[in-house]
mmCIF file of C-alpha atoms in Angstrom:
data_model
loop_
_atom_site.group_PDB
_atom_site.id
_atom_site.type_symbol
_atom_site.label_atom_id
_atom_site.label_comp_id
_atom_site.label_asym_id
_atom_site.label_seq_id
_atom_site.Cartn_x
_atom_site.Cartn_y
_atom_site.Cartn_z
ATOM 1 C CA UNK A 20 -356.082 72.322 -3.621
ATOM 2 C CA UNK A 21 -358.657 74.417 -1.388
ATOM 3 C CA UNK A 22 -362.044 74.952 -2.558
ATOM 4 C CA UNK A 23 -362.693 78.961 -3.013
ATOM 5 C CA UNK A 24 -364.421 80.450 0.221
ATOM 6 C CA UNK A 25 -362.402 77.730 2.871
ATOM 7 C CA UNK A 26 -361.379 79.113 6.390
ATOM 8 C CA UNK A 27 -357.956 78.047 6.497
ATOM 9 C CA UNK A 28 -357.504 79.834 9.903
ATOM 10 C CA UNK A 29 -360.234 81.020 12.192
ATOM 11 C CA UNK A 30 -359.587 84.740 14.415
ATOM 12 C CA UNK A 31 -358.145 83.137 17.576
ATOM 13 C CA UNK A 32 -356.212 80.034 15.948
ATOM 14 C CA UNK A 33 -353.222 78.870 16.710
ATOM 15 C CA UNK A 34 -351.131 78.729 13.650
ATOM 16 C CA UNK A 35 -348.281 75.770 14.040
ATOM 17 C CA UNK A 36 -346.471 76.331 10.380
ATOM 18 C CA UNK A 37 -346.248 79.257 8.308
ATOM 19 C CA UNK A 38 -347.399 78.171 4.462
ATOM 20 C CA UNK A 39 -346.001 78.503 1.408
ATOM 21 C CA UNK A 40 -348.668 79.382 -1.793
ATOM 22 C CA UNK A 41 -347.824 77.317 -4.766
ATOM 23 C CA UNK A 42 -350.790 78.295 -6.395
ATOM 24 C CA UNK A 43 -353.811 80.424 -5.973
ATOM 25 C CA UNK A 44 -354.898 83.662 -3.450
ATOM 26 C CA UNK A 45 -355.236 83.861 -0.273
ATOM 27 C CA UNK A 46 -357.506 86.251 1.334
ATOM 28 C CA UNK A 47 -356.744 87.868 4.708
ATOM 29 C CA UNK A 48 -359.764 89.661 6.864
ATOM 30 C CA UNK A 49 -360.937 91.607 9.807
ATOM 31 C CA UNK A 50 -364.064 91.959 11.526
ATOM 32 C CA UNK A 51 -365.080 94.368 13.431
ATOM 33 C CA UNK A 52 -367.330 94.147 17.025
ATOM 34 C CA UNK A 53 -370.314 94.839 14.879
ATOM 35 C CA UNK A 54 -369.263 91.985 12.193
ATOM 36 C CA UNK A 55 -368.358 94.274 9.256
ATOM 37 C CA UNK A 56 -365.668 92.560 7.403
ATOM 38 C CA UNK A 57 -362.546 94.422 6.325
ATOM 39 C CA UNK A 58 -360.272 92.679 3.199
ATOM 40 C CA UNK A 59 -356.421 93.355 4.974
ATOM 41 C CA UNK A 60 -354.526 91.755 2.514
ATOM 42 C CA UNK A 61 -354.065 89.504 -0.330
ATOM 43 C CA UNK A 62 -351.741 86.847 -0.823
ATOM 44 C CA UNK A 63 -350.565 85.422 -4.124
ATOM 45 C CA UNK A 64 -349.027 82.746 -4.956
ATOM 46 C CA UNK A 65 -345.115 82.492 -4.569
ATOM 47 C CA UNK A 66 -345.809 84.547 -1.041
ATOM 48 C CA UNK A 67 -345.437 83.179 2.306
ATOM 49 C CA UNK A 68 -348.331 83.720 4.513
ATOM 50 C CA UNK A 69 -349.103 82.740 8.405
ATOM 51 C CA UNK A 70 -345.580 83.943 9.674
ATOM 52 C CA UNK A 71 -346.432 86.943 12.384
ATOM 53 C CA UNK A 72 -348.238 84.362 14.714
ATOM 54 C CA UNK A 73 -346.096 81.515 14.147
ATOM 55 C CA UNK A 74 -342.982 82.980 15.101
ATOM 56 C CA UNK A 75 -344.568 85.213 17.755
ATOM 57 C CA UNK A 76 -346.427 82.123 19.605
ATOM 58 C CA UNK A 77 -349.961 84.371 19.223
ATOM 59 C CA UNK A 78 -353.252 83.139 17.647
ATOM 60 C CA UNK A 79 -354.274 85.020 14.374
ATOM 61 C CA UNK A 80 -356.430 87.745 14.916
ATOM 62 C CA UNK A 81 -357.569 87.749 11.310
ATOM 63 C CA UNK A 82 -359.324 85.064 9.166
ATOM 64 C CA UNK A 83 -357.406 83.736 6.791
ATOM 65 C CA UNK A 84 -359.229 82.305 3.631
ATOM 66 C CA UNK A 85 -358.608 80.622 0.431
ATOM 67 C CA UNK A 86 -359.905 82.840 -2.484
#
């Protein structure tokens, strides 16, 4: 269990697995050059998340955060 708020994944990170959610959300955001945040995507549980960069071999370019 992650507490709420809890970078998972930093913009820039490798990510080595892609992740099952058992339980929870999992937020997925953007910033821009200016630092305004902008919500992409939610992820609920039963989802996979953290596939795109793992099987492309390319850091995240979003934050990915347990909500």
């Amino acid at each position: 269990m992650l507490p709420k708020g809890r970078v998972l994944f930093a913009p820039g990170s490798q990510v080595p697995h892609f992740y099952y959610l058992l339980h929870g959300e999992i937020m997925m955001r953007s910033y821009s050059p200016k630092g305004r945040q902008k919500i992409i995507w939610y992820i609920e549980e039963g989802n996979v998340f953290g596939e795109t960069p793992f099987f492309c071999g390319i850091p995240t370019f979003l934050e990915i955060v347990a909500t």
